[in-house]
Coordinates of C-alpha atoms in Angstrom, one line a residue:
M275 CA 47.0 5.2 -1.5
Q276 CA 45.7 8.6 -0.4
F277 CA 44.6 10.7 -3.3
T278 CA 45.6 14.3 -2.7
P279 CA 44.4 17.1 -5.0
T280 CA 47.9 17.3 -6.5
L281 CA 48.0 13.6 -7.2
M282 CA 44.5 13.7 -8.6
T283 CA 45.5 16.5 -10.9
S284 CA 48.4 14.5 -12.2
L285 CA 46.2 11.4 -12.8
V286 CA 43.6 13.4 -14.6
T287 CA 46.2 15.2 -16.7
A288 CA 47.6 11.8 -17.7
A289 CA 44.1 10.6 -18.6
L290 CA 43.6 13.6 -20.8
A291 CA 47.1 13.6 -22.3
T292 CA 45.8 13.1 -25.8
A293 CA 43.8 16.3 -25.6
S294 CA 46.2 18.2 -27.8
A295 CA 46.0 15.6 -30.6
V296 CA 42.2 15.4 -30.8
S297 CA 40.3 16.9 -33.6
A298 CA 38.4 20.2 -33.4
Q299 CA 35.2 18.2 -33.5
T300 CA 35.8 16.5 -30.2
V301 CA 34.1 17.6 -26.9
R302 CA 35.7 16.5 -23.6
I303 CA 33.4 16.3 -20.6
G304 CA 34.5 16.2 -17.0
N305 CA 31.8 15.0 -14.6
Q306 CA 32.0 14.5 -10.9
G307 CA 30.9 10.9 -11.3
D308 CA 30.8 8.2 -14.0
A309 CA 27.8 6.4 -15.5
L310 CA 28.0 3.2 -13.6
S311 CA 27.0 0.9 -16.5
M312 CA 26.1 1.1 -20.2
D313 CA 23.1 -1.1 -19.5
P314 CA 20.1 1.2 -19.9
H315 CA 18.0 -0.7 -17.4
S316 CA 20.6 -1.1 -14.7
L317 CA 20.3 2.2 -12.7
N318 CA 17.5 4.8 -12.6
E319 CA 19.8 7.7 -12.0
T320 CA 20.0 10.9 -14.1
T321 CA 23.8 10.8 -14.9
Q322 CA 23.4 7.2 -16.0
L323 CA 20.3 7.8 -18.1
S324 CA 21.8 11.0 -19.6
V325 CA 24.9 9.3 -20.8
V326 CA 23.3 6.1 -22.2
G327 CA 20.5 8.2 -23.6
N328 CA 22.9 9.3 -26.3
V329 CA 23.3 5.7 -27.4
Y330 CA 19.9 4.2 -26.8
E331 CA 16.5 5.8 -27.5
P332 CA 13.0 5.6 -26.1
L333 CA 9.7 5.3 -28.0
V334 CA 8.8 8.9 -27.0
G335 CA 11.4 11.5 -26.2
R336 CA 11.7 15.1 -25.3
D337 CA 13.1 18.0 -27.4
E338 CA 15.2 20.9 -26.3
N339 CA 12.1 22.5 -24.7
L340 CA 11.2 19.3 -22.8
K341 CA 8.2 18.8 -25.0
L342 CA 7.2 15.3 -26.0
T343 CA 8.5 14.3 -29.4
P344 CA 8.4 11.1 -31.5
R345 CA 11.6 9.0 -31.3
L346 CA 11.3 5.3 -32.1
A347 CA 7.6 5.7 -32.2
T348 CA 6.2 8.0 -34.8
S349 CA 2.8 8.3 -33.2
W350 CA 0.7 7.0 -30.3
K351 CA -2.9 7.0 -29.2
Q352 CA -5.3 5.5 -26.7
T353 CA -7.5 2.9 -28.4
S354 CA -9.3 2.2 -25.2
P355 CA -9.0 3.6 -21.6
T356 CA -6.3 1.0 -20.8
V357 CA -4.7 0.4 -24.2
W358 CA -2.2 2.5 -26.0
R359 CA -1.1 1.8 -29.6
F360 CA 2.4 3.0 -30.7
E361 CA 3.3 3.1 -34.4
L362 CA 7.0 2.4 -34.7
R363 CA 9.5 4.1 -37.0
K364 CA 10.5 2.2 -40.1
G365 CA 13.9 1.9 -41.5
V366 CA 15.7 2.4 -38.2
K367 CA 18.8 0.2 -37.6
F368 CA 20.7 -0.6 -34.4
H369 CA 24.4 0.3 -34.4
D370 CA 25.4 -3.2 -35.5
G371 CA 23.0 -3.0 -38.5
K372 CA 20.2 -5.0 -37.1
P373 CA 16.7 -3.6 -38.0
F374 CA 14.5 -2.1 -35.2
T375 CA 11.2 -3.9 -35.0
A376 CA 8.3 -4.5 -32.6
D377 CA 10.1 -7.5 -31.2
D378 CA 12.7 -5.2 -29.7
V379 CA 10.0 -3.2 -27.9
V380 CA 8.3 -6.2 -26.5
F381 CA 11.6 -7.6 -25.4
S382 CA 12.9 -4.4 -23.8
L383 CA 9.7 -3.7 -21.8
A384 CA 9.8 -7.3 -20.4
R385 CA 13.6 -6.9 -19.7
G386 CA 13.0 -3.7 -17.8
A387 CA 10.2 -5.2 -15.8
G388 CA 12.3 -8.2 -14.8
D389 CA 14.5 -9.1 -11.8
G390 CA 17.6 -6.9 -11.4
S391 CA 16.1 -4.0 -13.4
D392 CA 16.2 -0.6 -11.8
M393 CA 13.5 0.7 -14.2
R394 CA 10.6 -1.4 -12.8
S395 CA 8.8 1.7 -11.4
Y396 CA 8.3 2.7 -15.1
T397 CA 6.6 -0.6 -15.9
N398 CA 4.8 -1.6 -12.7
D399 CA 1.4 -0.6 -14.0
I400 CA 1.8 -2.2 -17.4
Q401 CA -0.4 -5.3 -17.8
A402 CA 0.8 -6.6 -21.2
V403 CA 2.7 -5.6 -24.3
R404 CA 1.6 -7.0 -27.6
K405 CA 3.2 -7.0 -31.0
V406 CA 0.8 -5.7 -33.8
G407 CA 2.8 -6.4 -36.9
D408 CA 6.5 -5.6 -37.3
H409 CA 6.1 -1.8 -36.7
A410 CA 3.4 -1.4 -34.1
V411 CA 2.8 -2.4 -30.5
E412 CA 0.0 -2.2 -28.0
I413 CA 0.6 -1.5 -24.3
E414 CA -2.2 -2.5 -22.0
T415 CA -2.1 -0.9 -18.5
K416 CA -3.8 -2.2 -15.4
A417 CA -5.9 0.9 -15.1
P418 CA -6.4 4.0 -17.3
F419 CA -2.9 5.6 -17.6
P420 CA -3.1 8.9 -19.5
I421 CA 0.5 9.9 -18.9
L422 CA 2.0 6.6 -20.2
P423 CA 3.9 8.4 -23.0
D424 CA 5.5 10.7 -20.5
V425 CA 6.5 7.7 -18.3
L426 CA 8.3 6.1 -21.2
T427 CA 10.6 9.0 -22.1
F428 CA 13.6 7.5 -20.1
F429 CA 12.8 3.9 -20.9
Y430 CA 15.3 2.9 -23.6
I431 CA 14.9 0.1 -26.2
M432 CA 17.5 -2.6 -26.7
N433 CA 18.0 -5.1 -29.6
K434 CA 16.5 -8.5 -28.7
Q435 CA 18.9 -10.5 -31.0
W436 CA 22.0 -8.7 -29.8
S437 CA 21.0 -9.2 -26.2
E438 CA 20.5 -12.9 -26.8
E439 CA 23.7 -13.3 -28.6
N440 CA 25.6 -11.5 -25.8
N441 CA 23.9 -13.2 -22.9
A442 CA 22.5 -9.9 -21.8
T443 CA 18.8 -10.7 -21.7
K444 CA 18.6 -9.8 -18.1
P445 CA 19.7 -6.4 -16.7
V446 CA 22.9 -5.8 -14.9
D447 CA 22.0 -5.9 -11.2
R448 CA 23.9 -3.2 -9.3
R449 CA 22.6 -4.4 -6.0
K450 CA 24.2 -7.8 -6.4
G451 CA 27.3 -6.8 -8.3
I452 CA 26.2 -8.8 -11.3
E453 CA 27.6 -7.7 -14.6
N454 CA 27.2 -8.8 -18.2
A455 CA 28.1 -7.7 -21.7
A456 CA 25.6 -4.8 -21.6
S457 CA 27.5 -3.1 -18.8
F458 CA 30.6 -2.5 -21.0
R459 CA 29.2 -2.7 -24.6
A460 CA 26.2 -1.0 -26.2
N461 CA 24.1 -1.5 -29.3
G462 CA 21.4 1.2 -29.5
T463 CA 19.7 3.2 -32.3
G464 CA 20.8 6.7 -30.9
P465 CA 22.8 9.5 -32.5
Y466 CA 26.1 8.4 -30.9
R467 CA 27.8 5.0 -30.7
L468 CA 29.8 3.7 -27.8
R469 CA 33.5 3.5 -29.0
E470 CA 35.3 2.5 -25.8
R471 CA 34.3 2.0 -22.2
Q472 CA 36.9 2.3 -19.4
P473 CA 34.8 2.4 -16.1
N474 CA 35.9 5.3 -13.8
V475 CA 38.6 6.4 -16.3
K476 CA 37.1 7.4 -19.6
T477 CA 34.3 6.5 -22.0
T478 CA 34.3 7.6 -25.6
F479 CA 31.5 8.0 -28.1
V480 CA 31.4 8.7 -31.8
R481 CA 28.7 10.3 -34.0
N482 CA 26.4 7.7 -35.6
G483 CA 26.8 8.4 -39.4
A484 CA 23.8 6.1 -40.1
Y485 CA 21.4 7.8 -37.6
W486 CA 17.8 7.8 -38.8
G487 CA 17.2 11.4 -37.7
K488 CA 18.8 14.8 -37.6
I489 CA 21.7 15.5 -35.3
E490 CA 21.5 19.3 -34.6
G491 CA 25.1 19.7 -33.5
N492 CA 28.5 19.3 -35.2
V493 CA 30.4 17.2 -32.7
V494 CA 31.9 14.0 -33.9
N495 CA 33.6 12.6 -30.8
V496 CA 32.8 12.9 -27.1
E497 CA 35.2 11.9 -24.3
Y498 CA 33.5 11.5 -20.9
T499 CA 35.9 11.5 -18.0
P500 CA 34.9 11.3 -14.3
I501 CA 36.8 13.8 -12.2
G502 CA 35.6 13.6 -8.6
N503 CA 37.8 16.2 -7.0
D504 CA 36.2 19.7 -7.4
A505 CA 39.5 21.6 -7.6
T506 CA 40.9 19.2 -10.2
R507 CA 37.7 19.4 -12.3
V508 CA 37.7 23.2 -12.3
A509 CA 41.5 23.3 -13.1
A510 CA 40.9 20.9 -16.1
L511 CA 38.3 23.3 -17.5
L512 CA 40.4 26.5 -16.9
S513 CA 43.5 24.9 -18.5
G514 CA 41.6 23.7 -21.6
Q515 CA 41.9 20.0 -20.8
V516 CA 38.2 19.6 -20.9
D517 CA 35.4 21.6 -22.6
V518 CA 32.6 21.0 -20.1
I519 CA 32.4 20.3 -16.4
E520 CA 29.4 19.3 -14.3
P521 CA 28.7 20.4 -11.7
V522 CA 30.6 23.7 -11.1
P523 CA 31.4 24.0 -7.3
V524 CA 29.3 27.0 -6.2
Q525 CA 32.5 28.8 -4.8
D526 CA 34.1 28.7 -8.3
V527 CA 31.4 30.2 -10.4
A528 CA 32.8 33.7 -10.4
R529 CA 36.4 32.5 -11.2
I530 CA 35.2 30.5 -14.2
N531 CA 33.1 33.4 -15.5
A532 CA 36.1 35.8 -15.1
S533 CA 38.6 33.6 -16.9
G534 CA 37.8 35.0 -20.4
K535 CA 37.8 31.5 -21.9
T536 CA 35.0 29.8 -20.0
K537 CA 31.5 30.6 -18.7
V538 CA 29.1 29.0 -16.3
M539 CA 25.6 28.0 -17.5
Q540 CA 23.2 28.2 -14.6
G541 CA 19.5 27.4 -14.3
P542 CA 16.9 25.9 -12.0
E543 CA 16.9 22.1 -11.7
L544 CA 13.8 20.0 -11.2
R545 CA 15.6 17.7 -8.7
T546 CA 14.6 17.6 -5.0
I547 CA 17.2 16.5 -2.4
F548 CA 15.6 14.8 0.6
L549 CA 16.3 12.5 3.5
G550 CA 14.7 9.1 4.1
M551 CA 14.4 6.9 7.1
D552 CA 13.9 3.1 7.6
Q553 CA 10.3 2.9 8.8
K554 CA 9.8 -0.9 8.3
R555 CA 12.2 -2.9 10.4
D556 CA 11.3 -3.5 14.0
E557 CA 14.9 -2.6 14.9
L558 CA 17.2 -0.4 12.8
L559 CA 20.2 -2.0 11.3
Y560 CA 22.5 0.8 12.4
S561 CA 21.5 2.5 15.6
S562 CA 22.2 2.5 19.3
V563 CA 18.4 1.8 20.0
K564 CA 17.8 -1.9 20.4
G565 CA 14.5 -3.7 20.3
K566 CA 12.6 -1.0 18.5
N567 CA 12.8 1.4 15.6
P568 CA 12.6 5.1 16.6
F569 CA 11.7 6.1 13.0
K570 CA 8.4 4.3 13.3
D571 CA 7.4 7.1 15.7
K572 CA 6.2 10.2 13.8
R573 CA 7.4 12.4 16.7
V574 CA 11.0 11.3 16.0
R575 CA 10.7 12.0 12.3
Q576 CA 9.2 15.4 13.0
A577 CA 12.0 16.1 15.5
F578 CA 14.6 15.3 12.8
Y579 CA 12.8 17.6 10.4
Q580 CA 12.6 20.5 12.8
A581 CA 16.2 20.2 14.0
I582 CA 17.7 20.7 10.5
D583 CA 18.8 24.2 9.8
I584 CA 17.8 24.4 6.1
V585 CA 18.5 28.1 5.8
G586 CA 22.0 27.5 7.2
I587 CA 22.5 24.8 4.6
Q588 CA 21.3 27.2 1.9
K589 CA 23.7 30.0 3.0
S590 CA 26.8 28.2 4.1
V591 CA 26.8 24.9 2.1
M592 CA 25.0 25.9 -1.1
R593 CA 26.0 29.5 -1.0
G594 CA 22.6 30.5 -2.1
A595 CA 22.4 28.0 -5.0
S596 CA 19.4 26.1 -3.7
R597 CA 15.8 26.6 -2.9
P598 CA 14.6 25.2 0.4
S599 CA 11.6 22.9 -0.1
A600 CA 8.8 21.4 2.0
L601 CA 7.6 19.1 -0.8
M602 CA 9.0 16.1 -2.7
V603 CA 8.5 18.0 -5.9
G604 CA 9.4 21.6 -6.8
P605 CA 8.3 24.3 -9.3
G606 CA 8.2 23.1 -12.8
I607 CA 6.6 19.8 -11.9
N608 CA 2.9 19.3 -12.7
G609 CA 1.0 19.1 -9.4
Y610 CA 3.4 21.4 -7.5
D611 CA 1.4 23.7 -5.2
A612 CA 3.1 26.7 -3.8
S613 CA 0.6 27.1 -1.0
M614 CA 1.8 23.8 0.5
D615 CA 5.5 24.5 0.1
K616 CA 6.0 25.7 3.7
R617 CA 8.4 23.9 6.0
P618 CA 7.7 23.5 9.7
A619 CA 9.8 25.9 11.7
Y620 CA 13.4 25.2 12.5
D621 CA 13.0 24.8 16.3
L622 CA 15.6 23.0 18.4
D623 CA 13.5 23.2 21.5
A624 CA 10.5 21.7 19.8
A625 CA 12.7 19.0 18.4
R626 CA 14.1 18.1 21.8
K627 CA 10.6 18.0 23.3
L628 CA 9.4 15.7 20.5
L629 CA 12.3 13.3 21.1
A630 CA 11.7 13.3 24.9
D631 CA 8.0 12.7 24.4
A632 CA 9.0 9.7 22.1
G633 CA 11.2 8.3 24.9
Y634 CA 14.6 9.6 23.7
P635 CA 15.3 12.6 26.1
N636 CA 19.1 12.1 25.5
G637 CA 18.7 11.4 21.8
F638 CA 20.3 8.3 20.2
E639 CA 22.9 7.2 17.7
V640 CA 22.2 6.3 14.1
S641 CA 24.2 5.8 10.9
M642 CA 23.6 8.0 7.9
N643 CA 24.5 7.0 4.3
C644 CA 25.4 9.7 1.8
P645 CA 27.1 9.9 -1.6
N646 CA 30.0 12.4 -2.0
D647 CA 30.0 12.6 -5.8
R648 CA 26.4 12.6 -7.0
Y649 CA 24.6 15.8 -6.0
V650 CA 25.8 19.3 -5.5
N651 CA 27.8 19.4 -2.2
D652 CA 26.1 16.2 -1.1
G653 CA 28.8 15.2 1.4
E654 CA 28.8 18.7 2.9
I655 CA 25.0 18.7 3.1
C656 CA 25.1 15.5 5.2
Q657 CA 27.8 17.0 7.4
A658 CA 25.6 20.0 8.1
V659 CA 22.6 17.7 8.8
S660 CA 24.7 15.7 11.3
A661 CA 25.8 19.0 13.0
S662 CA 22.2 20.1 13.3
L663 CA 21.0 16.8 14.8
A664 CA 23.8 16.8 17.2
K665 CA 22.3 19.9 18.8
V666 CA 19.3 17.8 19.9
G667 CA 21.3 14.9 21.1
V668 CA 21.3 12.7 18.0
K669 CA 24.7 11.4 17.2
V670 CA 25.0 10.7 13.5
R671 CA 27.7 8.2 12.3
L672 CA 28.1 9.6 8.9
Q673 CA 29.2 7.3 6.1
T674 CA 30.0 9.1 2.8
E675 CA 31.2 7.3 -0.3
T676 CA 31.3 7.3 -4.0
K677 CA 28.0 6.7 -5.8
G678 CA 29.5 3.5 -7.3
T679 CA 29.3 1.8 -3.9
Y680 CA 26.6 4.1 -2.3
F681 CA 23.8 3.2 -4.7
P682 CA 24.2 -0.6 -4.6
K683 CA 24.1 -0.3 -0.8
V684 CA 21.0 1.8 -0.3
L685 CA 19.1 0.3 -3.2
K686 CA 19.0 -3.0 -1.4
R687 CA 17.8 -1.1 1.6
D688 CA 21.0 -1.7 3.6
T689 CA 20.5 1.6 5.4
S690 CA 18.8 3.3 8.3
F691 CA 19.0 7.0 7.3
Y692 CA 20.0 8.2 3.9
L693 CA 20.1 11.1 1.4
L694 CA 18.7 10.9 -2.1
G695 CA 17.8 13.2 -4.9
W696 CA 14.8 12.8 -7.3
T697 CA 13.9 14.4 -10.6
P698 CA 10.4 13.2 -11.8
S699 CA 11.2 11.9 -15.3
T700 CA 7.6 12.6 -16.4
Y701 CA 7.7 16.2 -15.0
D702 CA 4.6 15.1 -13.1
A703 CA 4.1 14.6 -9.3
H704 CA 2.7 11.1 -10.0
N705 CA 6.3 9.9 -10.7
A706 CA 7.5 10.9 -7.3
L707 CA 4.5 9.5 -5.5
N708 CA 4.7 6.2 -7.4
A709 CA 8.5 5.7 -6.9
L710 CA 9.1 7.3 -3.6
T711 CA 6.0 7.0 -1.4
R712 CA 4.0 4.0 -2.5
C713 CA 4.0 0.9 -0.4
V714 CA 6.7 -1.3 -1.7
D715 CA 5.7 -4.3 -3.8
D716 CA 7.5 -6.8 -6.0
K717 CA 6.3 -5.2 -9.3
G718 CA 8.2 -1.9 -8.9
A719 CA 5.8 0.3 -6.9
G720 CA 7.8 2.2 -4.3
Q721 CA 11.0 1.0 -5.9
F722 CA 12.9 4.0 -4.5
N723 CA 10.9 4.2 -1.2
L724 CA 14.1 2.9 0.4
G725 CA 12.7 3.4 4.0
A726 CA 9.6 1.4 3.1
Y727 CA 7.1 4.1 4.3
C728 CA 3.6 2.8 3.8
N729 CA 0.2 4.5 3.9
P730 CA -2.6 2.6 2.1
K731 CA -4.7 5.7 1.8
L732 CA -1.8 7.5 0.0
D733 CA -1.5 4.5 -2.3
E734 CA -5.2 4.7 -3.2
L735 CA -4.8 8.4 -4.1
T736 CA -1.7 7.7 -6.2
L737 CA -3.7 5.2 -8.3
K738 CA -6.5 7.7 -8.7
I739 CA -4.0 10.4 -9.8
Q740 CA -2.6 7.9 -12.3
S741 CA -5.9 7.4 -14.1
E742 CA -7.7 10.8 -13.6
T743 CA -7.9 12.8 -16.8
D744 CA -9.6 16.0 -15.5
Q745 CA -6.6 18.2 -14.6
A746 CA -8.4 20.2 -11.8
K747 CA -9.5 17.0 -10.1
R748 CA -6.1 15.4 -10.6
N749 CA -4.3 18.4 -9.0
A750 CA -6.7 18.2 -6.1
L751 CA -5.8 14.5 -5.6
I752 CA -2.1 15.3 -5.8
K753 CA -2.6 18.0 -3.1
E754 CA -4.4 15.6 -0.9
A755 CA -1.7 13.0 -1.3
F756 CA 1.1 15.3 -0.4
K757 CA -0.9 16.5 2.6
L758 CA -1.0 13.0 3.9
H759 CA 2.7 12.5 3.2
D760 CA 3.6 15.8 4.9
E761 CA 1.4 15.0 8.0
D762 CA 3.3 11.7 8.4
F763 CA 6.7 13.4 8.0
A764 CA 7.4 10.4 5.8
H765 CA 10.5 12.0 4.3
I766 CA 12.4 15.2 5.0
P767 CA 12.6 17.4 1.8
L768 CA 15.7 19.7 1.9
H769 CA 15.9 21.7 -1.3
Q770 CA 16.0 21.9 -5.1
Q771 CA 19.6 22.4 -6.2
A772 CA 20.6 24.8 -9.0
L773 CA 22.3 23.6 -12.2
A774 CA 25.8 24.9 -12.9
W775 CA 27.8 23.7 -15.9
G776 CA 31.2 25.1 -16.8
V777 CA 31.6 25.5 -20.5
A778 CA 34.4 26.6 -22.9
N779 CA 33.5 29.8 -24.8
N780 CA 33.8 28.0 -28.2
L781 CA 31.2 25.4 -27.3
S782 CA 27.4 25.8 -27.3
L783 CA 25.0 23.3 -25.8
V784 CA 21.5 22.9 -24.4
Q785 CA 21.0 22.9 -20.6
L786 CA 17.8 21.1 -19.6
A787 CA 16.2 21.5 -16.2
D788 CA 16.3 17.7 -15.7
N789 CA 20.1 17.9 -15.9
V790 CA 20.3 15.7 -19.0
M791 CA 23.1 16.6 -21.4
P792 CA 22.4 15.5 -25.0
F793 CA 25.4 15.3 -27.2
R794 CA 23.3 15.9 -30.3
Y795 CA 22.8 19.6 -29.4
M796 CA 26.5 20.4 -29.0
N797 CA 28.2 22.8 -31.4
L798 CA 31.9 23.7 -31.6
K799 CA 32.8 27.0 -33.2

């Protein structure tokens, strides 16, 4: 069946048909994509972590100003250079009434470090986790790790007993299509409970009346509906069928602001959109070049970089709502250095010469994988990249698809050329270096280095950055690491996208630069 905008509107209207009957304390969210699972360790992706982060909680969280704040841990301190002690909150209960204890922390960190977990880059430098009584744990790291509390802010704690009772002791593995009870059910300690899960249709949440802490907002029920079509999503907001949409298509900002009933919340986002290339295989999986891998040649990677018209993408595709970038992190991330944020010139002649020098005077064909419902204008960005590369003889076979099939494909590295976005969850450059540029190992290092770029010297620097406590020395190491990465043209940074949420005038909420949307801060007037 072909889904036209008219048909999509009818389907979404049907899905939201109960809107007139809901209470005044219900907020209806329309997002371009769904959370792919309720399992908090199954996918390290912001939409996923944002949604399940209302149900599950970390040891250490962030407040509305993105400052570290106690959550399931009341305090933490280093007892030695490689050991952190976390004092756990007493009296906390999971949604099914089971008490929260140190056993749940030990279990969750082991689960998140195991096979199938997409959160292994958060745990790859943890040596051991030890229970110290019912309400304290020690986490030992392989080397000094001063930013461990920052690293844990998106690592959510599950109930050990519930997981065992429901055969969910291992994470849902999106790469292999493996599901378990944790994909459709949830038992956290958070301010909202999962009421009903209908994947790709609607997921509903209800306020946790037994929550241990304060819920700042007044919203009782939240209905989360994926609405992939831009026009349908905007129409749902303007007609009052939903109260929040994310993202707002850049071309519709003025119309939403002019409606009198809705507004657009805009702000900078910490996410960097970039391109990656398979640099490991001796022959690309999806290319006209046989017997060798053109992306192993730095000249080819540089040619791709210099052939992309990033200003054209900013103006025509993003309509000004992006900031072209030369780094894998942007402003607002610790370690960002504006003096390094200068892209090599867009130069088609230089790109053609580089390709010719590398042995590809007529270019070549390569497939490119891209989501069409995850980042702002992601499909259109990939189309623009394809058009730019065509000018230097590179024929891109573009494959765009919903993130539900895109992520399982690229996360098992079944790709030659791909687009990805990354927000450092620690707000620190080490997170991007560890997850995106480190040589891939089986412990979680380089877990999202999908092209398997590897530079041992860069790895050495990343480990030094991880353990360095002197901020000036640390920033110098970060600068050196990014210099190596940039000289290798290891990835092609594109831009930081801007946040744009459409919101009904009777609703207030907190917009965070990491694009997380906590239900607890929502207030209906």
